[in-house]
Coordinates of C-alpha atoms in Angstrom, one line a residue:
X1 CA 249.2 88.7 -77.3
X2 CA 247.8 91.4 -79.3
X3 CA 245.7 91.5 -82.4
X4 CA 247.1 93.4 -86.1
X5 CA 249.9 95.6 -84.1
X6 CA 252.4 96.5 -86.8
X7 CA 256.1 96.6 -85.0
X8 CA 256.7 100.4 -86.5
X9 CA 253.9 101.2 -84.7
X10 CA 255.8 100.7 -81.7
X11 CA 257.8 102.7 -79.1
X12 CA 260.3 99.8 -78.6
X13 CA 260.6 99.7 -82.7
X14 CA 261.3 103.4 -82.8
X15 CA 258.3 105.1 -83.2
X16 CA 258.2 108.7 -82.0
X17 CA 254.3 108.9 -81.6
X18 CA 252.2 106.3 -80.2
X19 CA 252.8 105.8 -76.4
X20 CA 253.1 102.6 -75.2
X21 CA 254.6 103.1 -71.4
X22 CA 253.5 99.1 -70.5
X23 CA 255.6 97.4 -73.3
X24 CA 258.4 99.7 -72.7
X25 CA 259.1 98.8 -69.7
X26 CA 258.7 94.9 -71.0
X27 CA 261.2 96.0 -73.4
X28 CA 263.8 97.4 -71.0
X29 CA 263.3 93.9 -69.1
X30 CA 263.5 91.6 -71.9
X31 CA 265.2 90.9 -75.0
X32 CA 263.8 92.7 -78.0
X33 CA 263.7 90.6 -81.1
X34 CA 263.9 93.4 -84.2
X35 CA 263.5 90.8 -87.2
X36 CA 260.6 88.4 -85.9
X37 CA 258.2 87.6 -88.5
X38 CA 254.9 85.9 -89.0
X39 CA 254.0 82.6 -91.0
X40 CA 250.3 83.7 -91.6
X41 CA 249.3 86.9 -93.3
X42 CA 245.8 86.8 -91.3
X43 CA 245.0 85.8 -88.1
X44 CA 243.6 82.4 -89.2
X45 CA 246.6 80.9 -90.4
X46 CA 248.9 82.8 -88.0
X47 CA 247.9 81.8 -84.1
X48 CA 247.0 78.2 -84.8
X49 CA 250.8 78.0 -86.8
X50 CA 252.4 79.5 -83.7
X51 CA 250.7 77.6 -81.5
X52 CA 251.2 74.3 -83.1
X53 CA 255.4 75.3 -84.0
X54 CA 253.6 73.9 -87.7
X55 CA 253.7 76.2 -91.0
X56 CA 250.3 76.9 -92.5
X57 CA 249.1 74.7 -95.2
X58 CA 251.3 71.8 -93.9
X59 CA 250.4 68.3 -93.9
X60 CA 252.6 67.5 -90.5
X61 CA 250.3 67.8 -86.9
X62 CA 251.9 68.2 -83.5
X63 CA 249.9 69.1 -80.1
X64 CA 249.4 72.4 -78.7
X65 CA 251.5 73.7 -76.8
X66 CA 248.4 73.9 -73.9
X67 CA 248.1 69.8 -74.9
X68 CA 251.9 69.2 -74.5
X69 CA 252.0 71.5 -71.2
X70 CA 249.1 69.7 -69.6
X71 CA 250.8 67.0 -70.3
X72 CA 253.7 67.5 -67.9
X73 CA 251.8 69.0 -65.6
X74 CA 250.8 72.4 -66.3
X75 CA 247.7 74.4 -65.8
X76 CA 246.7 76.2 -68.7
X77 CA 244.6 78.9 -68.9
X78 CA 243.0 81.4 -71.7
X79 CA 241.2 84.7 -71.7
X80 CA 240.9 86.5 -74.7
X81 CA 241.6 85.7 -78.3
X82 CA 244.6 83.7 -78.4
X83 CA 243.2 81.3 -81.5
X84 CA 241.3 82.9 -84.4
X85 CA 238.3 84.4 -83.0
X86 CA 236.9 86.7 -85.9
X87 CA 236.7 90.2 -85.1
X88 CA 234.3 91.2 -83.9
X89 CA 231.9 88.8 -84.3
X90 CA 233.4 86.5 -81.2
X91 CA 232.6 89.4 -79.0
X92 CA 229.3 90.4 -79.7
X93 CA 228.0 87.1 -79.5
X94 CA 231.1 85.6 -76.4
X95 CA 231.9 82.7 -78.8
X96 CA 235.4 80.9 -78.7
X97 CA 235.9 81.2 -82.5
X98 CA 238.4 78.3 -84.2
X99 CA 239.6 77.9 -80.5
X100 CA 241.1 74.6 -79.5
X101 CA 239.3 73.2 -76.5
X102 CA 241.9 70.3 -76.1
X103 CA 244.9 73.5 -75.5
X104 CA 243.4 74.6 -72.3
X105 CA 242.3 73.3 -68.6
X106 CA 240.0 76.8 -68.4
X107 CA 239.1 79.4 -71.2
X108 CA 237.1 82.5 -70.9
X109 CA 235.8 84.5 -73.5
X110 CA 234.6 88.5 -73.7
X111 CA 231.1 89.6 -74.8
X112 CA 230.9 93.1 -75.6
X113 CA 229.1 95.7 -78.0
X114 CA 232.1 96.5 -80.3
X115 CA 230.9 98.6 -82.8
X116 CA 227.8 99.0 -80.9
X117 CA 229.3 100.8 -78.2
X118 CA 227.5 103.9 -76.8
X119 CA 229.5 107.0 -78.3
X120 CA 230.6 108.4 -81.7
X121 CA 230.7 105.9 -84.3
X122 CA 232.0 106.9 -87.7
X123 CA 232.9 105.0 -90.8
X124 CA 236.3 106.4 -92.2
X125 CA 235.6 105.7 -96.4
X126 CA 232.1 107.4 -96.0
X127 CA 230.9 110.4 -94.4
X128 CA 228.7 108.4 -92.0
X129 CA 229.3 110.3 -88.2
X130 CA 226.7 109.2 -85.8
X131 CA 225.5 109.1 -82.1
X132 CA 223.0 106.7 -83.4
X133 CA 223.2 102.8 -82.1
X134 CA 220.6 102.0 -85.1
X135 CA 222.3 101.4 -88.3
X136 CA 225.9 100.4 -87.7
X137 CA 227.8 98.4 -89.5
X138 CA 229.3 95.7 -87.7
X139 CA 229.8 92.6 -89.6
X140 CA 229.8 93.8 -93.3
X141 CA 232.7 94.5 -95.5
X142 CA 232.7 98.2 -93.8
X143 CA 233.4 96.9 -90.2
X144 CA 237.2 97.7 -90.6
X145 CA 236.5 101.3 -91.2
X146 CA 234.7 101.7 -88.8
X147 CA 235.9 103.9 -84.8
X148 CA 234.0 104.8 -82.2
X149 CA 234.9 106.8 -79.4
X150 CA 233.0 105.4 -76.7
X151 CA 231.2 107.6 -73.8
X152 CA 232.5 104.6 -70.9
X153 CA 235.2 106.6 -69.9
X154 CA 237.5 103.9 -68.3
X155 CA 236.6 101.4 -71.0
X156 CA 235.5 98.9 -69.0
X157 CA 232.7 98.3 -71.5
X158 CA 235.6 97.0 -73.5
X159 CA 237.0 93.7 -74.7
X160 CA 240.6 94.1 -73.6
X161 CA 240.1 95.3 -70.3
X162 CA 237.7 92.5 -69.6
X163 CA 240.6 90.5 -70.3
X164 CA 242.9 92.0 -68.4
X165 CA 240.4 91.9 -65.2
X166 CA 240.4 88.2 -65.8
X167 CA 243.8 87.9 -66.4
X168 CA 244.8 89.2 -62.8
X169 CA 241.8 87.4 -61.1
X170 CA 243.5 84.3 -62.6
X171 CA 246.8 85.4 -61.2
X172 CA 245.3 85.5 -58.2
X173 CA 244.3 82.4 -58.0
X174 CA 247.4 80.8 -59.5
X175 CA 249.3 82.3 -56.8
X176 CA 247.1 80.8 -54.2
X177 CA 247.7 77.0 -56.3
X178 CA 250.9 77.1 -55.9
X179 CA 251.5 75.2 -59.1
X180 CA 253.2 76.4 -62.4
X181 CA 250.9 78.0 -65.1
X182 CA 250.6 78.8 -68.7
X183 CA 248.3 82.2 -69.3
X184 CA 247.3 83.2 -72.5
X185 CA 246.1 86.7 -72.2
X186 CA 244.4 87.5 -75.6
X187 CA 243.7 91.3 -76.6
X188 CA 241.9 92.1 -79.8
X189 CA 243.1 96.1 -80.4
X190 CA 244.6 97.1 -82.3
X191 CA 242.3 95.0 -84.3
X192 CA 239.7 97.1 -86.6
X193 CA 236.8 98.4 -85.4
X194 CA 239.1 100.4 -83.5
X195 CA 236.7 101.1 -80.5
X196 CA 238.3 102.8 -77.5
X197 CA 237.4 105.7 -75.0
X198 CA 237.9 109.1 -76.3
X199 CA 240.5 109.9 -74.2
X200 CA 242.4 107.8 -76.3
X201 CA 241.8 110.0 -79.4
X202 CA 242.6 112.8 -77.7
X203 CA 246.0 111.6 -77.4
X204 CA 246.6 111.9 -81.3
X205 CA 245.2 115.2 -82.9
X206 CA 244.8 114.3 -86.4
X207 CA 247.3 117.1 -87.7
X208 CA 250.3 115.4 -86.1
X209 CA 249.8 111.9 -87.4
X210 CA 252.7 110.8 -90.5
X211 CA 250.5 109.1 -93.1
X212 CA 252.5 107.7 -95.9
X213 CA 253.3 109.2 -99.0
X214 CA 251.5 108.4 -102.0
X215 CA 253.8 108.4 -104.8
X216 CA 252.8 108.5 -108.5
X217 CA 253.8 104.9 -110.2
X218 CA 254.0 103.2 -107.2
X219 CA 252.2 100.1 -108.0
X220 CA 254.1 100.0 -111.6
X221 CA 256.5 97.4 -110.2
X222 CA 254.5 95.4 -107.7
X223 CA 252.5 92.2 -109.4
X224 CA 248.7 92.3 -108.9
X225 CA 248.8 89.6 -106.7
X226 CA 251.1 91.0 -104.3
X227 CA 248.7 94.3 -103.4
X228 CA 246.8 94.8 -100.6
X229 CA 243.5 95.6 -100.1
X230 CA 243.1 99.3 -101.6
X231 CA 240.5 101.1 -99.1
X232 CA 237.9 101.3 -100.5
X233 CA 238.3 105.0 -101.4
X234 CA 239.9 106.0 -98.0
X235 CA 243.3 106.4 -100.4
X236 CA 241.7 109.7 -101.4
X237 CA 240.1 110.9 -98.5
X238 CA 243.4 112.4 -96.3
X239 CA 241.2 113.5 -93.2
X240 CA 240.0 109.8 -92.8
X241 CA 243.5 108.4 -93.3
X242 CA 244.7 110.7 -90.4
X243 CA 241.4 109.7 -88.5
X244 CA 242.6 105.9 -89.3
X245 CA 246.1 106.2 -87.8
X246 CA 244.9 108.2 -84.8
X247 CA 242.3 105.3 -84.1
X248 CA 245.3 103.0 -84.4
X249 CA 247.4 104.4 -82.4
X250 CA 244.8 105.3 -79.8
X251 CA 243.6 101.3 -79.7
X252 CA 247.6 100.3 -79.4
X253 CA 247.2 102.5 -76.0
X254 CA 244.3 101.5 -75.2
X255 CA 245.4 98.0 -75.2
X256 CA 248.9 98.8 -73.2
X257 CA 247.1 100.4 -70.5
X258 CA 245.6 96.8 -70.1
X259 CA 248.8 94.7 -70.3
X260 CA 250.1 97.3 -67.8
X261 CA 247.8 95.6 -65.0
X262 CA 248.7 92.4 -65.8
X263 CA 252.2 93.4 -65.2
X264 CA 251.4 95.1 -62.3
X265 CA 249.7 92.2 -60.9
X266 CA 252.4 89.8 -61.8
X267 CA 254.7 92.4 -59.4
X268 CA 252.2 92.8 -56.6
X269 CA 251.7 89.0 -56.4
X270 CA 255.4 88.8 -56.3
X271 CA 255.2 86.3 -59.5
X272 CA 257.4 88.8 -61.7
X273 CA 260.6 86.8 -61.3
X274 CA 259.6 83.7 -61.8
X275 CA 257.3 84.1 -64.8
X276 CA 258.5 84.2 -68.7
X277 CA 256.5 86.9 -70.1
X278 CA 256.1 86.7 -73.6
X279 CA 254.8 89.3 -76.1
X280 CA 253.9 89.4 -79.4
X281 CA 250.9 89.1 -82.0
X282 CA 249.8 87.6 -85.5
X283 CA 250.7 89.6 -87.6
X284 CA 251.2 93.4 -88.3
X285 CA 248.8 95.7 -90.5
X286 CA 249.1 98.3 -93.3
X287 CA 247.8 101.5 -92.7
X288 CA 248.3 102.8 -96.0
X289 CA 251.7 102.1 -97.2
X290 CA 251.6 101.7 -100.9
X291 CA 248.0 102.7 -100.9
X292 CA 247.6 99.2 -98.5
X293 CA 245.2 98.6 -96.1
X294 CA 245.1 95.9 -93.5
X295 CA 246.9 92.8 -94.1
X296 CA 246.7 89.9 -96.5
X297 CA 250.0 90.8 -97.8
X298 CA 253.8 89.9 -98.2
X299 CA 255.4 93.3 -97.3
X300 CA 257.8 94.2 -94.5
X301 CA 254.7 95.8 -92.8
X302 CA 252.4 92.8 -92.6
X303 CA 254.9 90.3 -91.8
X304 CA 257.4 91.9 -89.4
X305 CA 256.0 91.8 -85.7
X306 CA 256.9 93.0 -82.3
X307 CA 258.2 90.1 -80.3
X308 CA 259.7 90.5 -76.6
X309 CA 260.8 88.0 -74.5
X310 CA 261.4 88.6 -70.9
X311 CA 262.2 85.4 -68.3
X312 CA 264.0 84.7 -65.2
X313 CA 267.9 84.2 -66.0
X314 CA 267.5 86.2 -68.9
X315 CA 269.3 89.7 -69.7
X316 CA 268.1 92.6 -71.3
X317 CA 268.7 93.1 -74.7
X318 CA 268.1 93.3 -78.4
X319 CA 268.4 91.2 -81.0
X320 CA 268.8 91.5 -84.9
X321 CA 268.6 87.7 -85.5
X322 CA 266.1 86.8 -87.8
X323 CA 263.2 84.7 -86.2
X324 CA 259.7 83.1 -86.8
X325 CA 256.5 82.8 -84.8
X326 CA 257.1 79.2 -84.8
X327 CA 260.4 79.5 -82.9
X328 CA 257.8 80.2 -79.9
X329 CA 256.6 76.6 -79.2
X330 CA 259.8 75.0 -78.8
X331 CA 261.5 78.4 -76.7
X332 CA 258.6 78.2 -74.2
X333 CA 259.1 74.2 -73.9
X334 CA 263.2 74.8 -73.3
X335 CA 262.6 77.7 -70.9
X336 CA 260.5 75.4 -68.9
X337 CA 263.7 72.3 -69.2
X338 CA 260.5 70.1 -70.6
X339 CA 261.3 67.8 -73.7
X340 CA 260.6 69.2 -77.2
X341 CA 257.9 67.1 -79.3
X342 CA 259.0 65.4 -82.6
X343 CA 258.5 67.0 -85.6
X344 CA 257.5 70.7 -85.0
X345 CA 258.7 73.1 -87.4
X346 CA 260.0 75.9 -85.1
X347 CA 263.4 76.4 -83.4
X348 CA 264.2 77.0 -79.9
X349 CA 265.1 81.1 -79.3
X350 CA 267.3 80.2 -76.0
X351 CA 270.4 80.2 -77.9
X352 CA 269.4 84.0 -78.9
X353 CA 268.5 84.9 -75.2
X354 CA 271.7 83.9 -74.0
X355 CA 273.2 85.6 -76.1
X356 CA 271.6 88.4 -79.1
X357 CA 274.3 87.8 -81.7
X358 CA 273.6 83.7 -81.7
X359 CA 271.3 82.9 -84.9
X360 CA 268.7 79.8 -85.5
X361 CA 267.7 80.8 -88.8
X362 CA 269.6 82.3 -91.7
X363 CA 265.8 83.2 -93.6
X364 CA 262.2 83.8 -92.0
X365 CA 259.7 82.2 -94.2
X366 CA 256.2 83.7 -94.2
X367 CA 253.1 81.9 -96.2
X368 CA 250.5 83.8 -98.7
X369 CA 247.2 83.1 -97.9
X370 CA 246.2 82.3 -101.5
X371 CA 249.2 81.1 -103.3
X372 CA 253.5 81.8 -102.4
X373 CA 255.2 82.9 -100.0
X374 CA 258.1 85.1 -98.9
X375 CA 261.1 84.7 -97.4
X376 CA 263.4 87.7 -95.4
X377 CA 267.1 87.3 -94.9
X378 CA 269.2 89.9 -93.1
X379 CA 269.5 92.0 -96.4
X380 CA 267.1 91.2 -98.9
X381 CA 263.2 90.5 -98.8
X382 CA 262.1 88.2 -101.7
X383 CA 258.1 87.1 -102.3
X384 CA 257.0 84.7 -104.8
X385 CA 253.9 84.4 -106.1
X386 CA 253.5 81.3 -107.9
X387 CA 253.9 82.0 -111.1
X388 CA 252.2 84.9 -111.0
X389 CA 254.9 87.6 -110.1
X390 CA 258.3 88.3 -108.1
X391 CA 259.3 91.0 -105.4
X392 CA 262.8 91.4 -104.5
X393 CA 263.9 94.4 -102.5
X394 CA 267.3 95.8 -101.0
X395 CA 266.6 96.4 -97.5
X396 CA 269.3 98.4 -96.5
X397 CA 268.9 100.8 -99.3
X398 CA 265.4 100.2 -99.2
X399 CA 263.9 99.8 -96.4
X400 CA 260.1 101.2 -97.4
X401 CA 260.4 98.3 -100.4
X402 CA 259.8 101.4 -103.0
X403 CA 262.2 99.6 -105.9
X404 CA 261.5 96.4 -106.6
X405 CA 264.5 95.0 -108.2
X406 CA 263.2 91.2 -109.6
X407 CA 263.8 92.3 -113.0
X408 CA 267.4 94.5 -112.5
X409 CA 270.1 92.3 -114.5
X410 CA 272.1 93.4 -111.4
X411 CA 270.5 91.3 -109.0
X412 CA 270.3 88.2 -111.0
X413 CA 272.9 86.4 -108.5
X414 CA 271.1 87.4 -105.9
X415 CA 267.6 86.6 -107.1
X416 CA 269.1 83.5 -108.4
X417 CA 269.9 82.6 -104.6
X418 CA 266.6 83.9 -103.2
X419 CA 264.8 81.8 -105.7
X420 CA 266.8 78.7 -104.3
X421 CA 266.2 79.6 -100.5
X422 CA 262.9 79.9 -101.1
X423 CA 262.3 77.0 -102.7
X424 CA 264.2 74.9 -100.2
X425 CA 262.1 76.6 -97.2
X426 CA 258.9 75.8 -98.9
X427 CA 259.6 71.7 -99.5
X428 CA 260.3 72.0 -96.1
X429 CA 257.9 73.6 -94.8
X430 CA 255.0 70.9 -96.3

């Protein structure tokens, strides 16, 4: 599992820049969901959600799925962030965050220097470039501007390969056991600050990344309370957004090298065909679309996330069926033929691995974290904001969500319809 990876920022998804050789080659194994969206708009609300098959800010409870695995006999491991562990406070002091201890029979956790890492450091929406350990800012309101470009050149001074190293010694031992396991492998890149060797940089000269377009009136038709977080000046500052999308990309590399040995491992150990490998993260990230930054928010960027599924029996694919992080719970209980608990909210994906034209869902409901929600179909991407504004955006004609049609007398059958799906998903979703 990563950690803010936006599914546009993805080979798989069709991205033409950022390498990611590891989860190709997942991808060309797997099936490839291409509308899988999130319930939480921050990690918080996100991991425990999937990991519980239970919609944030609901009132119903239901077991992990590490509780309901032990349970029939599993062994289930963590390493890494796999519940909300705030970044990257959990690392610099090795502490298991809003982890569940209950979900696992072992759990190891990182400690590293993050933004304290020997090597370049610079924050992105000042003009602070340093050598200099002293000073950093590492758990202020700056943190997620900040890069550094560390001097370790195999990053093994890093969280995520920590994780991986663990990850195969597990394996290892696994193997030896005999016994079926559950693994949650836990990275934290492409989560900000985006710390990775400089190698990784490299990979990205600055004058070849695509930042977004800014375009004059954009905001005229989006409600305040459905903007992002603005920047904090790094909307005029192009050099540092370039710098910001090279870090990113660099970190989503940096993090594929590492699934890449668990892979390898899972081959080596001759595990591979009998493991379901499942990949995905909690939500995906703005990197300045609309004048955006991070997360927070209802638009396509935040809410849509990579999601591959590769098992035994299962064949390669894609999928345009509309799916939820939730769905996860109950697919990894039918993949292993174990009895679905009462009452979770999700729906099992097997029907969709069997076959990529099958559906579960006909909306995918994701949850504001202050007030609304939003709620995708195959066409049209509605968000309500509880009584405090309306998106509704074509997403065929639209894709970028640039026209926000909500008050267009042309739409009014369709909003009409949107405002009735939503409202349907929401009483459920309590």
């Amino acid at each position: 599992m990563s950690d803010d990876l936006k599914a546009s920022g993805l080979s798989a998804y069709g991205n033409t820049i950022c390498r990611t050789p590891n989860i190709d080659r997942l991808a060309k194994s797997g099936m490839v969901f291409e509308r899988a969206y999130c319930q939480g708009l921050a990690c918080s609300p996100s991991r425990p959600s999937m990991l519980r098959s239970i919609y944030p800010k609901s009132n119903a409870t239901a077991p992990t799925i590490g509780e309901h695995l032990q349970k029939h006999g599993m062994h289930t491991a963590r390493v890494g962030k796999i519940f909300h562990m705030p970044v990257p406070h959990a690392q610099l002091d090795s502490s298991n965050g809003r982890d569940v201890a209950e979900c696992w029979t072992e759990r190891y956790n990182t400690k590293t220097a993050e933004t304290f890492s020997p090597g370049l450091y610079r924050l992105l929406n000042s003009d602070i470039v340093t050598r200099r350990i002293e000073g950093r800012d590492a758990k202020g309101p700056n943190r997620m501007w900040a890069t550094v470009e560390t001097d370790k050149e195999d990053g093994s001074d890093q969280a995520d390969y920590m994780v991986a190293t663990k990850a195969v010694e597990l394996l290892r031992e696994r193997k030896k056991a005999g016994k079926p396991f559950f693994l949650g492998v836990g990275f934290v890149r492409p989560h900000f600050p985006m710390v990775q060797p400089k190698k990784f940089f490299d990979m990205y000269p600055q004058e070849k990344m695509k930042i977004p377009p800014q375009i004059a009136g954009d905001l005229d038709d989006i409600p305040p309370a459905g903007r992002g977080p603005d920047g904090k000046g790094l909307n005029k500052m192009e050099q540092s957004r370039r710098r910001m999308w090279q870090a990113y990309y660099g970190s989503v590399t940096f993090m594929d090298e590492q699934l890449g040995k668990v892979l390898d491992e899972l081959e080596r150990l001759g595990l591979r065909d009998s493991t379901a490998i499942v990949f995905t993260t909690d939500h995906g990230y703005h990197l300045g679309e609309h004048g955006f930054w991070q997360k927070a928010n209802l638009h396509e960027e935040v809410v849509r996330v990579p999601l591959i599924i590769s098992a035994p029996g299962i064949k390669p694919g894609r999928t345009s069926s509309l799916v939820e992080l939730v769905d996860l719970y109950p697919t990894w209980t039918d993949l292993l033929e174990l009895p679905i608990p009462k009452g979770l909210h999700g729906k099992s994906l097997e029907p969709i691995l069997r076959n990529p034209n099958a559906k579960v869902r006909d909306t995918a409901l994701s949850i504001h974290n202050r007030a609304g929600g939003g709620l995708r179909s195959a066409r049209w991407h509605y968000m309500n904001y509880a009584g405090k504004g309306e998106e509704l955006y074509d997403m065929i004609k639209d894709p970028d969500q640039y026209t926000n049609v909500v008050s267009d007398s042309k739409y009014a059958a369709i909003l009409k319809k949107a405002r009735a799906q939503y409202k349907d998903r929401m009483a459920a979703a309590k």
